mmCIF file of N, CA and C in Angstrom:
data_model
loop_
_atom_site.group_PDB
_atom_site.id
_atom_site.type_symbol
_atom_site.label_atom_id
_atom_site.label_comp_id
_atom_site.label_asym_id
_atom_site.label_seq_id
_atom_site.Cartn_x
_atom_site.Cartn_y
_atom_site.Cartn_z
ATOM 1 N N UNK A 1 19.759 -5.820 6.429
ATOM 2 C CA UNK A 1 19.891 -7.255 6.623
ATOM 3 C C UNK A 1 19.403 -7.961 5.360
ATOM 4 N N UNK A 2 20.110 -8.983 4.875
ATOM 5 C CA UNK A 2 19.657 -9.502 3.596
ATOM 6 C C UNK A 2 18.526 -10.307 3.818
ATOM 7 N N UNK A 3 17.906 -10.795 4.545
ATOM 8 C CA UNK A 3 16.441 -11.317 4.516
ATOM 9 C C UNK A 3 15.806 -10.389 4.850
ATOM 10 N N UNK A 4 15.306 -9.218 5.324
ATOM 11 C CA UNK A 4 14.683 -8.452 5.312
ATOM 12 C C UNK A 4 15.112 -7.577 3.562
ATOM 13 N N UNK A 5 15.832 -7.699 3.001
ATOM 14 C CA UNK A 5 15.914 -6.781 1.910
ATOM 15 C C UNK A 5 15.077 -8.125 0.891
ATOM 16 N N UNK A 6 15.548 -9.588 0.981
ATOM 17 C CA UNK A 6 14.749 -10.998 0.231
ATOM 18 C C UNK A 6 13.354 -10.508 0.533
ATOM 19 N N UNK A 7 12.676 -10.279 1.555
ATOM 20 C CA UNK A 7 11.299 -10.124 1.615
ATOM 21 C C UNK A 7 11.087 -9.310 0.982
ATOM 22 N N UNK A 8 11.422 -8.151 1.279
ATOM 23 C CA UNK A 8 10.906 -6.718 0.217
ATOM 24 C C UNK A 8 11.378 -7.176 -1.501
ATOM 25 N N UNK A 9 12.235 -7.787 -1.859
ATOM 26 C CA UNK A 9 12.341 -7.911 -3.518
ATOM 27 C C UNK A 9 11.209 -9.615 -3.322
ATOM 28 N N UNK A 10 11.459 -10.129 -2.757
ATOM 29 C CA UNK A 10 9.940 -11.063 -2.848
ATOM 30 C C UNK A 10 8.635 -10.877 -3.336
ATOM 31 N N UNK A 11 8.473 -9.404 -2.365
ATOM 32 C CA UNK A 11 7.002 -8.836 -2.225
ATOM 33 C C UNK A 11 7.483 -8.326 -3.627
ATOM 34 N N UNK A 12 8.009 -7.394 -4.391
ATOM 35 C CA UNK A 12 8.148 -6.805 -5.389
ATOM 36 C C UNK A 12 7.728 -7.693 -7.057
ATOM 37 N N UNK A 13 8.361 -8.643 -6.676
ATOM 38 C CA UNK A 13 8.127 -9.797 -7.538
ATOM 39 C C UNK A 13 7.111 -10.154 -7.463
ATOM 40 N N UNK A 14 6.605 -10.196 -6.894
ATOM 41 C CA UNK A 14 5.256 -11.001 -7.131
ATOM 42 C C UNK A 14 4.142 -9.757 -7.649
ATOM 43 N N UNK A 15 4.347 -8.705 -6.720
ATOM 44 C CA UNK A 15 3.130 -7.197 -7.784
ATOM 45 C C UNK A 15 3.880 -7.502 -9.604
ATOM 46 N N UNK A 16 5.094 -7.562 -9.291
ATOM 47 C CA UNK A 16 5.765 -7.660 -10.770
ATOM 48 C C UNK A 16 5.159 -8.459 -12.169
ATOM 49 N N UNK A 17 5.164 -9.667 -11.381
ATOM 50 C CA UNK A 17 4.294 -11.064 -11.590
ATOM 51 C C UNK A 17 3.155 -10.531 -12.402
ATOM 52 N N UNK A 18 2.552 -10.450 -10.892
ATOM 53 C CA UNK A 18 1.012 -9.755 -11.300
ATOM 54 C C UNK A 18 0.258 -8.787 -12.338
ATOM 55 N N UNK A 19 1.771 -7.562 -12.494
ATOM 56 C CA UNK A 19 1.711 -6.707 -13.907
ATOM 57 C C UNK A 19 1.923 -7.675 -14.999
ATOM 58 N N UNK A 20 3.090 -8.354 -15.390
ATOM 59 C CA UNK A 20 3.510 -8.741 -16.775
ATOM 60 C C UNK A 20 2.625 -9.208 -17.514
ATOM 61 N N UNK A 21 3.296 -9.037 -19.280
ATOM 62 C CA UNK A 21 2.474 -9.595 -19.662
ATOM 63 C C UNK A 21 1.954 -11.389 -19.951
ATOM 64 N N UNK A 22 0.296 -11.348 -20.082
ATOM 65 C CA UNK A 22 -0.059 -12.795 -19.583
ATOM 66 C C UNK A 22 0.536 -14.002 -20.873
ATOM 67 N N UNK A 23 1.373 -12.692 -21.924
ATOM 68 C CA UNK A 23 1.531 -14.276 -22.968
ATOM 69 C C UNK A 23 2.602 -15.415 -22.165
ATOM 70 N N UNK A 24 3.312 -15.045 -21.232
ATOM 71 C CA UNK A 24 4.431 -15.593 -20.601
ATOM 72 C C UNK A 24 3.467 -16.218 -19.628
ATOM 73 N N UNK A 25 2.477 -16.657 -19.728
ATOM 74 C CA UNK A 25 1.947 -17.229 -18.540
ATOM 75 C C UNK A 25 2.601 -18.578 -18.044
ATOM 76 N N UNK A 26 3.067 -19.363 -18.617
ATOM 77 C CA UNK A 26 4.147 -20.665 -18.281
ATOM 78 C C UNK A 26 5.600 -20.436 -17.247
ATOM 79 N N UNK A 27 6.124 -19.160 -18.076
ATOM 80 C CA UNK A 27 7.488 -19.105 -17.225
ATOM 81 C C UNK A 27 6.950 -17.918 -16.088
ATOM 82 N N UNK A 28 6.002 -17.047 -16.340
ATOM 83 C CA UNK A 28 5.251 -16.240 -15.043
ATOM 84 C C UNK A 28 4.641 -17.128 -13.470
ATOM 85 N N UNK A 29 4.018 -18.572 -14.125
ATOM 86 C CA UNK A 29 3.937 -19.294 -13.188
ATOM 87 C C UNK A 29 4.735 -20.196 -12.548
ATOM 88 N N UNK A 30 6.062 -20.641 -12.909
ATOM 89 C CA UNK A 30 6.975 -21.172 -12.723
ATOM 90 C C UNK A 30 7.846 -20.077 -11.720
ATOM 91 N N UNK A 31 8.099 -18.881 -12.303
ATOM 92 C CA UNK A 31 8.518 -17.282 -11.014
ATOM 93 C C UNK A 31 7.805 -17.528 -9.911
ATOM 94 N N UNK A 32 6.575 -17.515 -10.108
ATOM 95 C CA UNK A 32 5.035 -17.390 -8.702
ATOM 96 C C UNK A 32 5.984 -19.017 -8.088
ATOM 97 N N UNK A 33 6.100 -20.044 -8.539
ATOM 98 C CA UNK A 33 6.337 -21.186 -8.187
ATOM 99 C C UNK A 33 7.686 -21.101 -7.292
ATOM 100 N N UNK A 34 8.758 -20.568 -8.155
ATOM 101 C CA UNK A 34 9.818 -20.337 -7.080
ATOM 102 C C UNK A 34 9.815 -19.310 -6.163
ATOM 103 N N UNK A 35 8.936 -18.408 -6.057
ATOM 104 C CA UNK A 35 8.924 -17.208 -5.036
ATOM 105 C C UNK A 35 8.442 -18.137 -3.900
ATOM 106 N N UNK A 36 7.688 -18.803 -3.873
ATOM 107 C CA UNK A 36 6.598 -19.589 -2.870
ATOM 108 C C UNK A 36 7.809 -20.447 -2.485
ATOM 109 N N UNK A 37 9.031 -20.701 -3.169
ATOM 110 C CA UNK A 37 9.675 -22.363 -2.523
ATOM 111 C C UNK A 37 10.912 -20.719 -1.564
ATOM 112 N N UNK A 38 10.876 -19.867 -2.326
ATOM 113 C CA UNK A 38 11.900 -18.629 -1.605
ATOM 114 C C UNK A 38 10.918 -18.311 0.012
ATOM 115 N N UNK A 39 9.863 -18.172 -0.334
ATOM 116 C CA UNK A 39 9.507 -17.546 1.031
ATOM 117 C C UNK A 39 8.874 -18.797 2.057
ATOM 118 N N UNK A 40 8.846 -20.015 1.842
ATOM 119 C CA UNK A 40 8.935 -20.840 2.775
ATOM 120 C C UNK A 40 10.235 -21.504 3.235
ATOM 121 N N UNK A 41 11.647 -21.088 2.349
ATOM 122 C CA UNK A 41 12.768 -20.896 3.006
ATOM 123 C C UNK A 41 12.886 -19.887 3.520
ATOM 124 N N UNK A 42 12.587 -18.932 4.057
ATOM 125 C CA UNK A 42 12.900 -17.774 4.730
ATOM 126 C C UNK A 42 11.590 -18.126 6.096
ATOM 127 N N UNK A 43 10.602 -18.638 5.529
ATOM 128 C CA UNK A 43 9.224 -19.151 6.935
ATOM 129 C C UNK A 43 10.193 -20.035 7.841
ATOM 130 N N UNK A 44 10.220 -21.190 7.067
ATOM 131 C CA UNK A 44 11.028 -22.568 7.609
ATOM 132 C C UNK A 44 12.297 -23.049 7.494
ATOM 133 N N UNK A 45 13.385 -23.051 8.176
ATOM 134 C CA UNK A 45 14.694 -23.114 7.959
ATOM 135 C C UNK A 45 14.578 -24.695 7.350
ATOM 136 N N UNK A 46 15.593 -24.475 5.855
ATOM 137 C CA UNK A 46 15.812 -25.771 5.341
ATOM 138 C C UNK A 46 14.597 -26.595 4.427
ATOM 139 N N UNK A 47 13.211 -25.395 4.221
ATOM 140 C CA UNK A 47 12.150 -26.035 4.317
ATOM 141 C C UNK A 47 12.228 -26.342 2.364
ATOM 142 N N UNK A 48 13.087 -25.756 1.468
ATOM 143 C CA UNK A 48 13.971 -25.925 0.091
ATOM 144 C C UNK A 48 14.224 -27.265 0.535
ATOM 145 N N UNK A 49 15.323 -27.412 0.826
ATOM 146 C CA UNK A 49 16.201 -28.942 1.235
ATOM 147 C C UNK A 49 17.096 -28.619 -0.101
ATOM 148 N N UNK A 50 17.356 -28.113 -0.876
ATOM 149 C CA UNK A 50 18.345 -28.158 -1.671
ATOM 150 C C UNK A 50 18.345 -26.478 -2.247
ATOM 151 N N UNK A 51 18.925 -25.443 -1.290
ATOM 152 C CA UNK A 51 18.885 -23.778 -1.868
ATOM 153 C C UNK A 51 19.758 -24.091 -2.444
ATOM 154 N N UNK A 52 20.448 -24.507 -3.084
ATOM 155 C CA UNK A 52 21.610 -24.147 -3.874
ATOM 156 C C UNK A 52 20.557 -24.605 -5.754
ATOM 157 N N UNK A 53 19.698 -25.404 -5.777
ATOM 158 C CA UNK A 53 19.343 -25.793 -6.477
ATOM 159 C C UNK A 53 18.072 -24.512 -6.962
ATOM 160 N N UNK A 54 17.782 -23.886 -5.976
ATOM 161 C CA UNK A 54 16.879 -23.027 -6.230
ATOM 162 C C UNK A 54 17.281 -22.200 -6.662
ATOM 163 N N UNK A 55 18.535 -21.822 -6.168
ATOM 164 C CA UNK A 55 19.407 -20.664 -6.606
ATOM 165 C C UNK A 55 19.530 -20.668 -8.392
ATOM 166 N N UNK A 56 19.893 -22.008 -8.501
ATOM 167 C CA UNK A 56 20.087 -21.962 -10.536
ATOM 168 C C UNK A 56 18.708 -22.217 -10.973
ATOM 169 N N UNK A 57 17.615 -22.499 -9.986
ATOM 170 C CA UNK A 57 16.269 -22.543 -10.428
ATOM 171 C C UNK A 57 15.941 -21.072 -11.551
ATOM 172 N N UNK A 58 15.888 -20.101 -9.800
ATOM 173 C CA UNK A 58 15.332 -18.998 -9.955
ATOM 174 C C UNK A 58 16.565 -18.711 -11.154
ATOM 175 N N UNK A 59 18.040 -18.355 -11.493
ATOM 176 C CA UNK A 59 18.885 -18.313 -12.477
ATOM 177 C C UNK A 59 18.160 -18.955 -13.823
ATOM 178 N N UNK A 60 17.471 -19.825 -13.756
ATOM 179 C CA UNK A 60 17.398 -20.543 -15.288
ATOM 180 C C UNK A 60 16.103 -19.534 -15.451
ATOM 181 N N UNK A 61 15.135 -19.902 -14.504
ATOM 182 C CA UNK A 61 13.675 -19.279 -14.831
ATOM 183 C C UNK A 61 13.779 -17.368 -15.856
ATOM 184 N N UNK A 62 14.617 -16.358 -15.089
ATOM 185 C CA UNK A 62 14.879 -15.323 -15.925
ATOM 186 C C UNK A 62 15.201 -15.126 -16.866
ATOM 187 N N UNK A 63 16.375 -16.341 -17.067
ATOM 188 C CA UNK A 63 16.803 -16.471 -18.989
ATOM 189 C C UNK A 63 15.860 -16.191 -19.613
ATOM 190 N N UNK A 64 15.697 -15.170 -20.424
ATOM 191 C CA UNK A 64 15.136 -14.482 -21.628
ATOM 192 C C UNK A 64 14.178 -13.543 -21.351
ATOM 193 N N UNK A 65 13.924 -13.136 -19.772
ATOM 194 C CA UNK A 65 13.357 -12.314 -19.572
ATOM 195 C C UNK A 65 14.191 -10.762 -19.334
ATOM 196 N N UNK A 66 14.955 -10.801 -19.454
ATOM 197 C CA UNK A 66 15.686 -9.606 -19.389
ATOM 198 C C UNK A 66 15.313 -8.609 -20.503
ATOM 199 N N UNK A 67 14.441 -9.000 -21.759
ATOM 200 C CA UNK A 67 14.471 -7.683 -23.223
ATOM 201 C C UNK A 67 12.902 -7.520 -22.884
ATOM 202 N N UNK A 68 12.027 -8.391 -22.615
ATOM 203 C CA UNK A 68 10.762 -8.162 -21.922
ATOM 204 C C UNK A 68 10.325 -7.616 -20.826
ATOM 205 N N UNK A 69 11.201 -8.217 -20.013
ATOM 206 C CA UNK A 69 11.085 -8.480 -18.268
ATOM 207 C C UNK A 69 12.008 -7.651 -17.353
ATOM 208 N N UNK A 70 12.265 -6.198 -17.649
ATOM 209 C CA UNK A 70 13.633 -5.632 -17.333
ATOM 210 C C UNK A 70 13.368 -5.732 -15.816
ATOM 211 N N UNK A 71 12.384 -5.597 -15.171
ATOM 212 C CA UNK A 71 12.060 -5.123 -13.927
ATOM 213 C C UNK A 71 12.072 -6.611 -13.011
ATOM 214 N N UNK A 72 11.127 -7.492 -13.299
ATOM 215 C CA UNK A 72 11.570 -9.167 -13.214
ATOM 216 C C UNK A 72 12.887 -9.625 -13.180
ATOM 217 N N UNK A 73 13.335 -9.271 -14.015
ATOM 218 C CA UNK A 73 15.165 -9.705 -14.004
ATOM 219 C C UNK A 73 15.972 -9.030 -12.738
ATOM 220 N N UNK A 74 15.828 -7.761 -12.836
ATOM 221 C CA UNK A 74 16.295 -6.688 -11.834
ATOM 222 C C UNK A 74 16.042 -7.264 -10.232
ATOM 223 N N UNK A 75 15.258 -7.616 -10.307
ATOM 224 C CA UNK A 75 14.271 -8.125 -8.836
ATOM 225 C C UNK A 75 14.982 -9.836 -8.387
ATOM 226 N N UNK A 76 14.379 -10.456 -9.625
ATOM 227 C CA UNK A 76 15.616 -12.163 -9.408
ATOM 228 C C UNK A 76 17.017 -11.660 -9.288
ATOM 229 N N UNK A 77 17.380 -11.230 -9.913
ATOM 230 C CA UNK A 77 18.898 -10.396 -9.655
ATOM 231 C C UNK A 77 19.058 -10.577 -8.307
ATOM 232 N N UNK A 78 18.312 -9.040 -7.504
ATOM 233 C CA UNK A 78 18.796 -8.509 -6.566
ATOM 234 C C UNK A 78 18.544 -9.999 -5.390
ATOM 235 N N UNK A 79 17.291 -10.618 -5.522
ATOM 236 C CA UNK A 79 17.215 -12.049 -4.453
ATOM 237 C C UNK A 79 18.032 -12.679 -4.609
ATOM 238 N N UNK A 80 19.089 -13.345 -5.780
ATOM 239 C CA UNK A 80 19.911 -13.727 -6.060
ATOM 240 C C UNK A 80 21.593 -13.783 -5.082
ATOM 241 N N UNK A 81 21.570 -12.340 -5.239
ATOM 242 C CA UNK A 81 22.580 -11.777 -4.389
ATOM 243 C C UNK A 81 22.115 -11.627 -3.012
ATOM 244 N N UNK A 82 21.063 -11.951 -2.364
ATOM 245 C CA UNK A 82 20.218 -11.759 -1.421
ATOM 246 C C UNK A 82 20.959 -13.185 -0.653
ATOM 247 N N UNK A 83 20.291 -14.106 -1.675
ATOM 248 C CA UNK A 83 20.674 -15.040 -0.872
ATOM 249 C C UNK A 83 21.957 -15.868 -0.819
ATOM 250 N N UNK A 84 22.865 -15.188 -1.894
ATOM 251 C CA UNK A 84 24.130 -15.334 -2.002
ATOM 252 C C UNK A 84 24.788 -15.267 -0.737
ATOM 253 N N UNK A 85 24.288 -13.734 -0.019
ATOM 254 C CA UNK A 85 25.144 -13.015 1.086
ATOM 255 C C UNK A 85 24.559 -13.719 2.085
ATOM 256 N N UNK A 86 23.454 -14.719 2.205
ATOM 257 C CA UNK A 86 22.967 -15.373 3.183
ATOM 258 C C UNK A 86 23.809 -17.027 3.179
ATOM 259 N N UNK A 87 24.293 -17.485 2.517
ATOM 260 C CA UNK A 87 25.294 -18.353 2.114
ATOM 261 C C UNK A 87 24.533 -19.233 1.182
ATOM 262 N N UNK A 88 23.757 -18.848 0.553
ATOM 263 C CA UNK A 88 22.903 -20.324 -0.165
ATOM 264 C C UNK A 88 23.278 -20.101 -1.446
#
């Protein structure tokens, strides 16, 4: 089920978070920032008010983490498509 697979790459992201390194601490806390607006849409239906906006959130936030961040990227990725298949 794709919210049960969103929780588990949620939870992943955030140990992820927690490893990287701290020079990215700006766009690391901005990730922590949208995981928190991801898992109180999945707590509270609608509780985003605009998922489609989160969707190019979490999309903008990875830009340039992909040559650093392979595992971070991999993870926004897979929520991405997570909540794609959920219609948002």
């Amino acid at each position: 089920m794709a919210i049960d697979r969103l929780r588990a790459d949620l939870e992943r992201l955030r140990e992820e978070i927690a490893r990287a390194d701290a020079g990215d601490r700006d766009a690391l806390a901005r990730l922590e920032e949208l995981a928190g607006q991801v898992q109180r849409e999945l707590d509270e239906e609608n509780a985003v008010g605009d998922p489609a906006g989160l969707v190019e959130e979490l999309e903008e936030a990875i830009t340039g983490f992909e040559a650093r961040h392979p595992n971070l990227t991999a993870i926004v990725n897979n929520m991405l498509v997570a909540l794609g298949s959920m219609g948002v």
